[in-house]
GROMACS .gro file of C-alpha atoms in nm:
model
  416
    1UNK     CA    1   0.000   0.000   0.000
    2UNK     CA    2   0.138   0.339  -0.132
    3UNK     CA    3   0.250   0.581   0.143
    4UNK     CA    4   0.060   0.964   0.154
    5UNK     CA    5   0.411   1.214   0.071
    6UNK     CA    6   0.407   1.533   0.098
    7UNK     CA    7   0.705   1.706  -0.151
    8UNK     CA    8   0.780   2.059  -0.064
    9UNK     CA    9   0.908   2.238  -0.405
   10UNK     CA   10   0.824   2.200  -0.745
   11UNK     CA   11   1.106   2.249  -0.957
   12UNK     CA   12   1.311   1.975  -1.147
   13UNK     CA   13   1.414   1.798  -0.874
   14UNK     CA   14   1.035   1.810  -0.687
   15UNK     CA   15   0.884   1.684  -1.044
   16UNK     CA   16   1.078   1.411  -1.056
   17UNK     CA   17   1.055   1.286  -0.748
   18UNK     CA   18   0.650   1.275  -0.760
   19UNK     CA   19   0.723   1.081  -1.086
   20UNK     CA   20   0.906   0.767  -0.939
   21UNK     CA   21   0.716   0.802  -0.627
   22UNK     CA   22   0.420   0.803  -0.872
   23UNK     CA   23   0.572   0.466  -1.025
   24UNK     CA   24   0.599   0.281  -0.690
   25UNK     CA   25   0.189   0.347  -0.590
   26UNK     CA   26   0.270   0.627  -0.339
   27UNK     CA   27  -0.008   0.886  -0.325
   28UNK     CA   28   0.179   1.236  -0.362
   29UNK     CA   29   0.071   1.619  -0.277
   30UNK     CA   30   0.329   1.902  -0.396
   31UNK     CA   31   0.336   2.224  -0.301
   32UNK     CA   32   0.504   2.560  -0.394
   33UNK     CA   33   0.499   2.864  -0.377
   34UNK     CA   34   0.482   2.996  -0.725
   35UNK     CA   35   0.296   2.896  -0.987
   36UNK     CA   36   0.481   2.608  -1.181
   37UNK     CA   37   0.603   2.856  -1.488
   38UNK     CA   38   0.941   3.009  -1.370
   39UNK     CA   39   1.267   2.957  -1.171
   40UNK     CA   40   1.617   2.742  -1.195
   41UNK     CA   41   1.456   2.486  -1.344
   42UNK     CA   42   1.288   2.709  -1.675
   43UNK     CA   43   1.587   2.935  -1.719
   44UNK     CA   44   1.871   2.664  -1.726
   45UNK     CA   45   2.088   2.567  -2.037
   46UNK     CA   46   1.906   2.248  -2.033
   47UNK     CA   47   2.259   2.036  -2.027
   48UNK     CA   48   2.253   1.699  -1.892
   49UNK     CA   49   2.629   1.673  -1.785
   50UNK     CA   50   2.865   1.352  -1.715
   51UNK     CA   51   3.146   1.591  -1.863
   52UNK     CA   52   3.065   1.813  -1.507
   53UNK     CA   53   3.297   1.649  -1.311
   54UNK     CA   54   3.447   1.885  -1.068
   55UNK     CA   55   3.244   2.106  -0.799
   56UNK     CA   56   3.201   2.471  -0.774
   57UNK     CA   57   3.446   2.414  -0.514
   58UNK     CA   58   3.769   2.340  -0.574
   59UNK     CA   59   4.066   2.491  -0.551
   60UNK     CA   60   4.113   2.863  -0.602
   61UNK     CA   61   3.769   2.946  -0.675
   62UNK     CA   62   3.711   3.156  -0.324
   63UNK     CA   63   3.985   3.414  -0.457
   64UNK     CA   64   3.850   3.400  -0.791
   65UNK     CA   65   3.570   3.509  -0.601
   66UNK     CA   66   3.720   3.810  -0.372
   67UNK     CA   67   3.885   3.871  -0.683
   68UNK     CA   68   3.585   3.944  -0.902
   69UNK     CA   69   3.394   4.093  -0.555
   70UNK     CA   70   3.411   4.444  -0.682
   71UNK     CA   71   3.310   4.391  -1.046
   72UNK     CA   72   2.962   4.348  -1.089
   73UNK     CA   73   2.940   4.170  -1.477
   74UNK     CA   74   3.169   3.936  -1.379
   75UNK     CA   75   3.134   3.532  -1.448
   76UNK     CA   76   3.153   3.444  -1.067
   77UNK     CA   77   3.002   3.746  -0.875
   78UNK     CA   78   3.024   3.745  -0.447
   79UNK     CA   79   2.803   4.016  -0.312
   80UNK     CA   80   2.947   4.171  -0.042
   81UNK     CA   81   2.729   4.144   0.297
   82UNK     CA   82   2.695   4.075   0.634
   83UNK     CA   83   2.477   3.766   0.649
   84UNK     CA   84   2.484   3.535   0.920
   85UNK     CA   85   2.422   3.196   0.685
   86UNK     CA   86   2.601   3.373   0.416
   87UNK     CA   87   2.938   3.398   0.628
   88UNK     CA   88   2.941   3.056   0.756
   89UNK     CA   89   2.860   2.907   0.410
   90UNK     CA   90   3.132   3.089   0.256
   91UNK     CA   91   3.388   2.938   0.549
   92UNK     CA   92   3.229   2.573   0.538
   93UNK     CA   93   3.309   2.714   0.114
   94UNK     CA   94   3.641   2.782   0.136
   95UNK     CA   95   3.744   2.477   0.371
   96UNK     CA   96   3.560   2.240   0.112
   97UNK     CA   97   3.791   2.399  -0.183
   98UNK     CA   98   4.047   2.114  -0.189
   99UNK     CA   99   4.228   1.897  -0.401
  100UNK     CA  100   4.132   1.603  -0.140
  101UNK     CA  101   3.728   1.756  -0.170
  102UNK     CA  102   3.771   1.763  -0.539
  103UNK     CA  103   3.895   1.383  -0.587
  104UNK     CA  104   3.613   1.263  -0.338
  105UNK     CA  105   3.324   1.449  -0.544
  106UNK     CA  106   3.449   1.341  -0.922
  107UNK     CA  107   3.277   0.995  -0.921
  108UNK     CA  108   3.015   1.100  -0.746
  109UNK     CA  109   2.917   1.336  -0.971
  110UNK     CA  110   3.031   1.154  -1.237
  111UNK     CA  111   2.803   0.859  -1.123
  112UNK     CA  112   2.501   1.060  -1.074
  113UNK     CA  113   2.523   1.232  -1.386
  114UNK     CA  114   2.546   0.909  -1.621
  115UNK     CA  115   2.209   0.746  -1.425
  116UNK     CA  116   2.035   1.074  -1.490
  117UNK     CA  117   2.101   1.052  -1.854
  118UNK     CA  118   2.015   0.739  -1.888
  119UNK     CA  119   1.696   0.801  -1.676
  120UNK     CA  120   1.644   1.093  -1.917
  121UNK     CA  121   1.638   0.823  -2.192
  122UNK     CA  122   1.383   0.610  -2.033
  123UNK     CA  123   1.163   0.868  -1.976
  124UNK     CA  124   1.179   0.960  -2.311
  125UNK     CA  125   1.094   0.618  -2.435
  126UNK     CA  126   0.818   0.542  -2.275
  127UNK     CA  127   0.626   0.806  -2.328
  128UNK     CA  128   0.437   0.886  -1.987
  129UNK     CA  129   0.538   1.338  -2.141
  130UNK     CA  130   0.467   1.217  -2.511
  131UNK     CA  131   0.779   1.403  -2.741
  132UNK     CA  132   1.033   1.630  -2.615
  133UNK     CA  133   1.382   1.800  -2.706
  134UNK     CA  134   1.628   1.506  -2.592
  135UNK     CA  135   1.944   1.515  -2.810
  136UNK     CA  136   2.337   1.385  -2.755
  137UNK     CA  137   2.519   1.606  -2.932
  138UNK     CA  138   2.766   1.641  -2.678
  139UNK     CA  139   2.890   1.977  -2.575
  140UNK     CA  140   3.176   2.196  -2.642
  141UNK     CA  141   3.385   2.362  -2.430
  142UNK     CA  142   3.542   2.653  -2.683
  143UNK     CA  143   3.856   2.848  -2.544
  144UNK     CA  144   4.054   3.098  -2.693
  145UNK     CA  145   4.352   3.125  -2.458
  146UNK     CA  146   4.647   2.902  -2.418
  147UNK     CA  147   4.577   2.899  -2.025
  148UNK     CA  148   4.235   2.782  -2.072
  149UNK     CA  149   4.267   2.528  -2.312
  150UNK     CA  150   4.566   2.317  -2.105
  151UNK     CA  151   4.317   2.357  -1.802
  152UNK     CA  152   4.042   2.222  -1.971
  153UNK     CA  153   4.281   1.903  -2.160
  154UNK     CA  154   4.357   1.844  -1.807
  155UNK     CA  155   3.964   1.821  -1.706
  156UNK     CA  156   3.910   1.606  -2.072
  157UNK     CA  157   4.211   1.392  -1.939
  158UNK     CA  158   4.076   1.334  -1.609
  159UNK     CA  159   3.743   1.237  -1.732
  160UNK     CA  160   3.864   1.039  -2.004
  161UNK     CA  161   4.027   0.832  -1.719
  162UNK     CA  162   3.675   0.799  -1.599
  163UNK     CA  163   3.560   0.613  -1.868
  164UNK     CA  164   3.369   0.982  -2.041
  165UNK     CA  165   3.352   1.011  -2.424
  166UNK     CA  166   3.613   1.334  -2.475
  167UNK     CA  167   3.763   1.412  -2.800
  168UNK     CA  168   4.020   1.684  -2.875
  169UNK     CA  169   3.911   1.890  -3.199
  170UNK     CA  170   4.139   2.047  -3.436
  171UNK     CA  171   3.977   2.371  -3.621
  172UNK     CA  172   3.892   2.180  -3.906
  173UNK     CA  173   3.735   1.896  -3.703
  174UNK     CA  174   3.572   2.225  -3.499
  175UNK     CA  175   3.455   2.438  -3.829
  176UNK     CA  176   3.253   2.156  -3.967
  177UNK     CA  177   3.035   2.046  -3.613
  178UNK     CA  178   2.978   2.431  -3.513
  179UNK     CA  179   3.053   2.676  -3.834
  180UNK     CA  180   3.071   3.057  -3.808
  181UNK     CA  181   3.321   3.064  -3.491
  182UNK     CA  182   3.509   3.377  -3.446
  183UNK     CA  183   3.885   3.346  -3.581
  184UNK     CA  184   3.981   3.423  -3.207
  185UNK     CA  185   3.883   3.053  -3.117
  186UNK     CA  186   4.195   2.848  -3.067
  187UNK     CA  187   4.054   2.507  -3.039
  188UNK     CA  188   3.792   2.277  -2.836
  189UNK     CA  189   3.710   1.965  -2.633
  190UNK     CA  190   3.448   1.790  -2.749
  191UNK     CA  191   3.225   1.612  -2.463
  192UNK     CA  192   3.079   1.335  -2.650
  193UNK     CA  193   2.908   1.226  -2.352
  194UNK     CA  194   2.675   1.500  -2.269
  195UNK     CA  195   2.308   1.548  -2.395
  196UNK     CA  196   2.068   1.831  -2.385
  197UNK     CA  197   1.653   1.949  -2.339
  198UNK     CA  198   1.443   2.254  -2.406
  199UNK     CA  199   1.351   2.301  -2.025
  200UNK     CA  200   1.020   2.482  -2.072
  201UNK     CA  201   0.875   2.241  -2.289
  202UNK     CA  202   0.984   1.950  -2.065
  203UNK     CA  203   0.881   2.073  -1.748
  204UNK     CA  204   0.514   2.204  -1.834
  205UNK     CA  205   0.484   1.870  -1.987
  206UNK     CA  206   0.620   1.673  -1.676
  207UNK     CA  207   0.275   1.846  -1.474
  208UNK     CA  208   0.069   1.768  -1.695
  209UNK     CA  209   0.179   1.392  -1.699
  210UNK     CA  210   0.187   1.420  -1.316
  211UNK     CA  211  -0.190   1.626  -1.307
  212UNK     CA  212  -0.313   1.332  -1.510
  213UNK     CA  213  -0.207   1.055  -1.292
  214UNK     CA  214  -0.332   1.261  -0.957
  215UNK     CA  215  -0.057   1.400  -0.832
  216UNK     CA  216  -0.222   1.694  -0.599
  217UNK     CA  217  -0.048   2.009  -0.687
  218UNK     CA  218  -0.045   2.325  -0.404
  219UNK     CA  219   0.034   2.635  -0.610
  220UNK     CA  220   0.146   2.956  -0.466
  221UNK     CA  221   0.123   2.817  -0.127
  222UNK     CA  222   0.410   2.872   0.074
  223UNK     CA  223   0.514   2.603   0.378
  224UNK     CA  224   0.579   2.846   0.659
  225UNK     CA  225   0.606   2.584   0.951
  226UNK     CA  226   0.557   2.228   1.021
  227UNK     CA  227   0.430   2.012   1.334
  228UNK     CA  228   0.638   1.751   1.464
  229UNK     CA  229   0.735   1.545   1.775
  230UNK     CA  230   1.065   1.369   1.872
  231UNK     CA  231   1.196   1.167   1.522
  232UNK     CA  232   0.843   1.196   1.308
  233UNK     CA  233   0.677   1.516   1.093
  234UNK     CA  234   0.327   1.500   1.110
  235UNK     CA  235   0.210   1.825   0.893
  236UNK     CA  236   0.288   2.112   0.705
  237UNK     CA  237   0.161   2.467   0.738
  238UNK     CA  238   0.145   2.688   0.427
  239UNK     CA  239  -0.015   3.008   0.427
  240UNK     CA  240  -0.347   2.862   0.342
  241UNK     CA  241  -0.406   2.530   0.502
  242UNK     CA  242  -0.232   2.229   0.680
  243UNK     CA  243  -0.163   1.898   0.516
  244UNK     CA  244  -0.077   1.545   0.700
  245UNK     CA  245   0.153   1.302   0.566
  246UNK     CA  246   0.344   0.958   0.595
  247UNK     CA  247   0.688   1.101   0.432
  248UNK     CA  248   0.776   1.453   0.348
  249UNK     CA  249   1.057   1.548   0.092
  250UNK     CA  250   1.224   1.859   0.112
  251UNK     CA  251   1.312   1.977  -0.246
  252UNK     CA  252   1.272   2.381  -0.207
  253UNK     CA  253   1.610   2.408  -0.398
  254UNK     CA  254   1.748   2.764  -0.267
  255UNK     CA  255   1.490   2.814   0.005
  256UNK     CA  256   1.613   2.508   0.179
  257UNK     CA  257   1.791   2.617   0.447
  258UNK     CA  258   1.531   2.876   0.555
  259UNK     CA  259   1.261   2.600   0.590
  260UNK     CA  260   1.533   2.365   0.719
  261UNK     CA  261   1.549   2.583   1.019
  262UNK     CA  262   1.185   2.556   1.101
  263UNK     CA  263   1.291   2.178   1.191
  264UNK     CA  264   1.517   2.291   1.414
  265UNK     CA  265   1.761   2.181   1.124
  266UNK     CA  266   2.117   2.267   0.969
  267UNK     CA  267   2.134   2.274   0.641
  268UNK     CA  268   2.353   2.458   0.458
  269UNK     CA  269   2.261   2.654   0.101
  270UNK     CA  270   2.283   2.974  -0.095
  271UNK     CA  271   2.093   3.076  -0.391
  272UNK     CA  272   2.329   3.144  -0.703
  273UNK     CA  273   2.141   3.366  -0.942
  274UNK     CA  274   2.219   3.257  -1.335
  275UNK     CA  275   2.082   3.469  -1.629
  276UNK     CA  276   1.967   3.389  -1.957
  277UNK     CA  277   1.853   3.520  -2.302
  278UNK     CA  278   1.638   3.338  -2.531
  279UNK     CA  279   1.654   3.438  -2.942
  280UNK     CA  280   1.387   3.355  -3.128
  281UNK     CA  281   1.538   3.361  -3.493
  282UNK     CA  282   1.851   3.152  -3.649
  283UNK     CA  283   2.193   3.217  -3.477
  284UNK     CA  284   2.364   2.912  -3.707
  285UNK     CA  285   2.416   2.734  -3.360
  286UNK     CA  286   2.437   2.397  -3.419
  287UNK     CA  287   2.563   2.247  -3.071
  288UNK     CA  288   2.575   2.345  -2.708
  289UNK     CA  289   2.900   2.515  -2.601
  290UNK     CA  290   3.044   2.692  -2.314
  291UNK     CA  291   3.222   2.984  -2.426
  292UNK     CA  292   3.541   2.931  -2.116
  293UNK     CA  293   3.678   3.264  -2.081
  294UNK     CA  294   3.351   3.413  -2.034
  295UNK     CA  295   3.150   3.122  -1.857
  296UNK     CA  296   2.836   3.129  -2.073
  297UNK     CA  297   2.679   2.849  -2.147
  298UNK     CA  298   2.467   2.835  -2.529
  299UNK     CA  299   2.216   2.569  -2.605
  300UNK     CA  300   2.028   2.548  -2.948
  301UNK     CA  301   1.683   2.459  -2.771
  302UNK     CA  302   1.344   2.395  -2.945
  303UNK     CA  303   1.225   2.663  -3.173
  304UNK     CA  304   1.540   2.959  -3.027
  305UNK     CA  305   1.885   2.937  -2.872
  306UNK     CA  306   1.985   3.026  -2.522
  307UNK     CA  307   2.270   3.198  -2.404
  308UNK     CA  308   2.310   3.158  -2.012
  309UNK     CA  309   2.559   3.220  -1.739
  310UNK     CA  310   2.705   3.379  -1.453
  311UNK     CA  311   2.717   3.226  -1.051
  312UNK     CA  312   2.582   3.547  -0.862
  313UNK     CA  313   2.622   3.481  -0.471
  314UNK     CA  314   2.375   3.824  -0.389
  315UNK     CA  315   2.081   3.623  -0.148
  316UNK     CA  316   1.757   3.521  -0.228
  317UNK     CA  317   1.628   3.814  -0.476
  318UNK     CA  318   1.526   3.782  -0.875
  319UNK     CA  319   1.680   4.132  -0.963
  320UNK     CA  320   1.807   4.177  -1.296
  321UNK     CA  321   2.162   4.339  -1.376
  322UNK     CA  322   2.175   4.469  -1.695
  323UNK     CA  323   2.578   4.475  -1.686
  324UNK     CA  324   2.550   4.116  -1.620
  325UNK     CA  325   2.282   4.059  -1.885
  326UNK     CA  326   2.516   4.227  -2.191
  327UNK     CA  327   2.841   4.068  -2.059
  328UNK     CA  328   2.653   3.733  -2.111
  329UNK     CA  329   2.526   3.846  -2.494
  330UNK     CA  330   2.906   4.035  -2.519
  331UNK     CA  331   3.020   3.740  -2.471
  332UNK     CA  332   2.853   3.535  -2.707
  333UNK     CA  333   2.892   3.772  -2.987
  334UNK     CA  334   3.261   3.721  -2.973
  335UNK     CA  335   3.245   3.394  -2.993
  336UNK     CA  336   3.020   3.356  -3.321
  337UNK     CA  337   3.084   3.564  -3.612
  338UNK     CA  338   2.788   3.741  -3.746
  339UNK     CA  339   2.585   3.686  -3.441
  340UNK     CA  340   2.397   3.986  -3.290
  341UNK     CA  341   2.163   3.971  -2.960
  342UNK     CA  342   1.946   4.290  -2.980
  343UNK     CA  343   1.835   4.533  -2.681
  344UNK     CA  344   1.507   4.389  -2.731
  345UNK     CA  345   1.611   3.998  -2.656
  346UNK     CA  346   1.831   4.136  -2.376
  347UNK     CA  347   1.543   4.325  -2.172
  348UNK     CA  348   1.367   4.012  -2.205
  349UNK     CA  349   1.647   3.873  -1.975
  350UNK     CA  350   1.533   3.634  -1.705
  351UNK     CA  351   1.714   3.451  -1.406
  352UNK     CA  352   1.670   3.168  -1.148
  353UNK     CA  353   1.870   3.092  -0.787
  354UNK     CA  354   2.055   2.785  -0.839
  355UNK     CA  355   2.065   2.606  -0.415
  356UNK     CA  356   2.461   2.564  -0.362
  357UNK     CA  357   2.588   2.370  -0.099
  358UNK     CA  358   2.955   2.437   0.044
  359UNK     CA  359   3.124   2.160  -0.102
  360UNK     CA  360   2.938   2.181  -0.460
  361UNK     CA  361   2.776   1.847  -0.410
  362UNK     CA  362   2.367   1.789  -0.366
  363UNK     CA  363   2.231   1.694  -0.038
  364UNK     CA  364   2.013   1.371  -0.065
  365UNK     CA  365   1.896   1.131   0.207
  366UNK     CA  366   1.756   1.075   0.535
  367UNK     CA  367   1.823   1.351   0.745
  368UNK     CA  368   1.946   1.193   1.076
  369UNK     CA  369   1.675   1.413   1.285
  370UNK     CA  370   1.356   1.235   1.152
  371UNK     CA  371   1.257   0.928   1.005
  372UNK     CA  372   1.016   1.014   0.782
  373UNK     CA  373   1.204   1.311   0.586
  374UNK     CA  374   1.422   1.297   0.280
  375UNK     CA  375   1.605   1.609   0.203
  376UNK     CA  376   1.696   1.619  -0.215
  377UNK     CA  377   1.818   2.002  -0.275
  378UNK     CA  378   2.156   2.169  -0.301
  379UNK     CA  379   2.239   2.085  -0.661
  380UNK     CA  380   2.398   2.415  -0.745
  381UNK     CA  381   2.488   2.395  -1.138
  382UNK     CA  382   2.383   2.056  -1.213
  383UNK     CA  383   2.000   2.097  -1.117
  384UNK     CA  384   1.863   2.011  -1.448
  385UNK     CA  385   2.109   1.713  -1.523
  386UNK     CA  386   2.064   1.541  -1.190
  387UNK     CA  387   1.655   1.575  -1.189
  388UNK     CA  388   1.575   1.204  -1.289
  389UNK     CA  389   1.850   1.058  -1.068
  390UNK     CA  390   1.747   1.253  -0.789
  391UNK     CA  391   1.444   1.156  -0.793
  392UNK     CA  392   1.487   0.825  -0.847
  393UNK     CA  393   1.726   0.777  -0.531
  394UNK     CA  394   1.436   0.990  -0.309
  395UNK     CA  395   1.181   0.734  -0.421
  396UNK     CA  396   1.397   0.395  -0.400
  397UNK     CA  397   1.456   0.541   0.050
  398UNK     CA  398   1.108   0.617   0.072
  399UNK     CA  399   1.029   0.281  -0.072
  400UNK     CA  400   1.317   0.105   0.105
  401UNK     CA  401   1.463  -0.029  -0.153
  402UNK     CA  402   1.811  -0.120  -0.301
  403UNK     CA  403   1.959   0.225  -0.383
  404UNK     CA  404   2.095   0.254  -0.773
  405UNK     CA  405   2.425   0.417  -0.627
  406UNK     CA  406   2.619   0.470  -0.328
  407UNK     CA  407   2.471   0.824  -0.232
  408UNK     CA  408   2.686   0.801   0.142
  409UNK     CA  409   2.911   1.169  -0.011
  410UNK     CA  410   2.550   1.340  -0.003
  411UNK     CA  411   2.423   1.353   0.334
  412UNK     CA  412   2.237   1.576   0.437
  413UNK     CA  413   2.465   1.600   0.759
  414UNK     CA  414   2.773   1.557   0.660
  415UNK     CA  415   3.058   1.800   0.808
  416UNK     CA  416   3.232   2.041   0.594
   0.00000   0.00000   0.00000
């Protein structure tokens, strides 16, 4: 008999989870606070990742970060602040940027990655959300400095080692998969192993499915506290009624820690805003890149490309900066000849707050303070590619089963 779960947030990560869930006979209610047509999970490049092998933190990328403090368009922006949480992430941050954090994480994430995709796949195939944009084109990762290209051979050897598909391009191997590339360009490594979606015709598709088969969806309702005695949650509060449950997942991405904390609860997470532009017309974009110098990320979706970017640590607001709006579309002029993003398609400029944890890697499990919650947030860049996965781990502990991977490096409690 299927248990009554309550999922708190209802972006990627949420969805799927209410889909396996779904599969096993569990009887699911989701709430959110918006309404289902926004956030991380519309405005993402829509990459599905094995080729994503290190985390945000790693080595060097906290003084990147003081570095860049003071200029407001760059790739990796810290806003300065005093901030409580914000402080204490950015120390658990820094102490998590190691080569010894770094070596830990790669097969994990590696791991995850390649059961999403393949999760991706089956969804796909069996047609519960009828067609949608799934292609494996790979992605490119175009540089045209010396420095970044040996960095990034060193990331293509490392996950070469790990069994990836990487190729090395030459320019003529490069000019015929992606033509039109500025003469700047001094090469690329080709991710063979990487696929991509059209987020906002996936997810509005994934509620529908979900809607049909009676998922009960909560919309703009907001969980402001929960009820609870010694290990077991018996209800949530939102700001217009209480619901009872057998199991509660916690999937509220960048609002995680604040709800966290209503359980009495440490959990560690900041929202990094990313940007995107969408243009409707032909750009001659053929597959998904990231542009390196500039950290942009461009994705040919269904029916427009999208050019997205930038890790902005500034708290939990959706404000728009228009410096960091044109240094995206900057950027991706320079990198395609003959390619022009108007004022228009700029202003039209949208973002979403990407949950981060300290060590770059996603909380998901029991969390050792009850038995009957599952925590699945903290996914930082890799929202979108770990959806399936994540929700497939969420549903195979709530259904105490045999877990598809060793998931012990993403506790929800472990020390930084």
């Amino acid at each position: 008999m299927g248990k009554n779960i309550i999922i708190v947030g209802g972006g990627i990560i949420g969805l799927s989870s209410a889909y396996y869930l779904l599969k096993e006979g569990h009887h699911i209610t989701l709430i959110d606070k918006s309404d289902l047509s926004k956030g991380a999970s519309f405005v993402n490049a829509g990459y599905i990742t094995p080729s994503h092998i290190i985390p945000l933190a790693s080595p060097g990328m906290m003084a990147k970060g003081i570095k860049m403090m003071f200029n407001s368009s760059s790739p990796f922006y810290i806003k300065p602040r005093l901030d409580l949480d914000f402080l204490k992430w950015t120390l658990n941050f820094n102490a998590s940027s190691t080569k010894k954090n770094v070596e830990k994480a790669i097969p994990l994430i590696k791991d995850i990655n390649l059961l999403s995709r393949d999760l991706y796949s089956e969804i796909y195939n069996s047609g519960d959300l009828g067609e949608f944009h799934l292609e494996k084109k790979g992605l490119l990762m175009l540089y045209k400095t010396a420095k970044e290209g040996k960095h990034e051979a060193e990331v293509a050897k490392r996950a070469e080692d790990e069994g990836l598909e990487v190729k090395t391009l030459t320019l003529k191997e490069l000019s015929i998969l992606q033509p039109n590339l500025s003469h700047e360009i001094l090469g690329a490594i080709h991710y063979e192993c990487d696929a991509h979606t059209t987020p906002t015709e996936l997810m509005p598709k994934l509620v529908a499915y979900l809607k049909r088969m009676g998922v009960v969806f909560k919309t703009n309702e907001e969980a402001l506290d929960f009820s609870f005695h010694d290990r077991k949650i018996s209800s949530v509060t939102t700001n217009k009624e209480t619901y009872t449950a057998d199991e509660f997942v916690l999937a509220s991405g960048s609002w995680s820690e604040g709800i966290a904390k209503k359980l009495k609860l440490k959990l560690r997470v900041q929202p990094g805003k990313g940007y995107r532009i969408n243009v409707h017309r032909k750009t001659g974009i053929l597959l998904p890149a990231i542009l390196m110098e500039a950290k942009v990320a461009v994705t040919p979706m269904q029916g427009f490309t999208r050019f997205a970017g930038t890790m902005e640590l500034s708290g939990i607001n959706h404000d728009i900066k228009a410096e960091r709006v044109h240094a995206i579309a900057n950027a991706a002029t320079s990198y395609y000849d003959g390619l022009e993003i108007t004022e228009t398609e700029r202003s039209e400029a949208q973002c979403g707050l990407r949950p981060v944890s300290p060590d770059g890697l996603p909380y998901i499990g029991r969390s050792s303070g009850y038995d009957n919650l599952t925590i699945a947030t903290g996914h930082a860049m890799m929202g979108w590619s770990l959806g399936p996965a994540t929700g497939k781990l969420v549903t195979e502990i709530i259904s105490d089963q045999k877990l598809s991977m060793d998931i012990d490096g993403f506790h929800p409690d472990r020390r930084f």
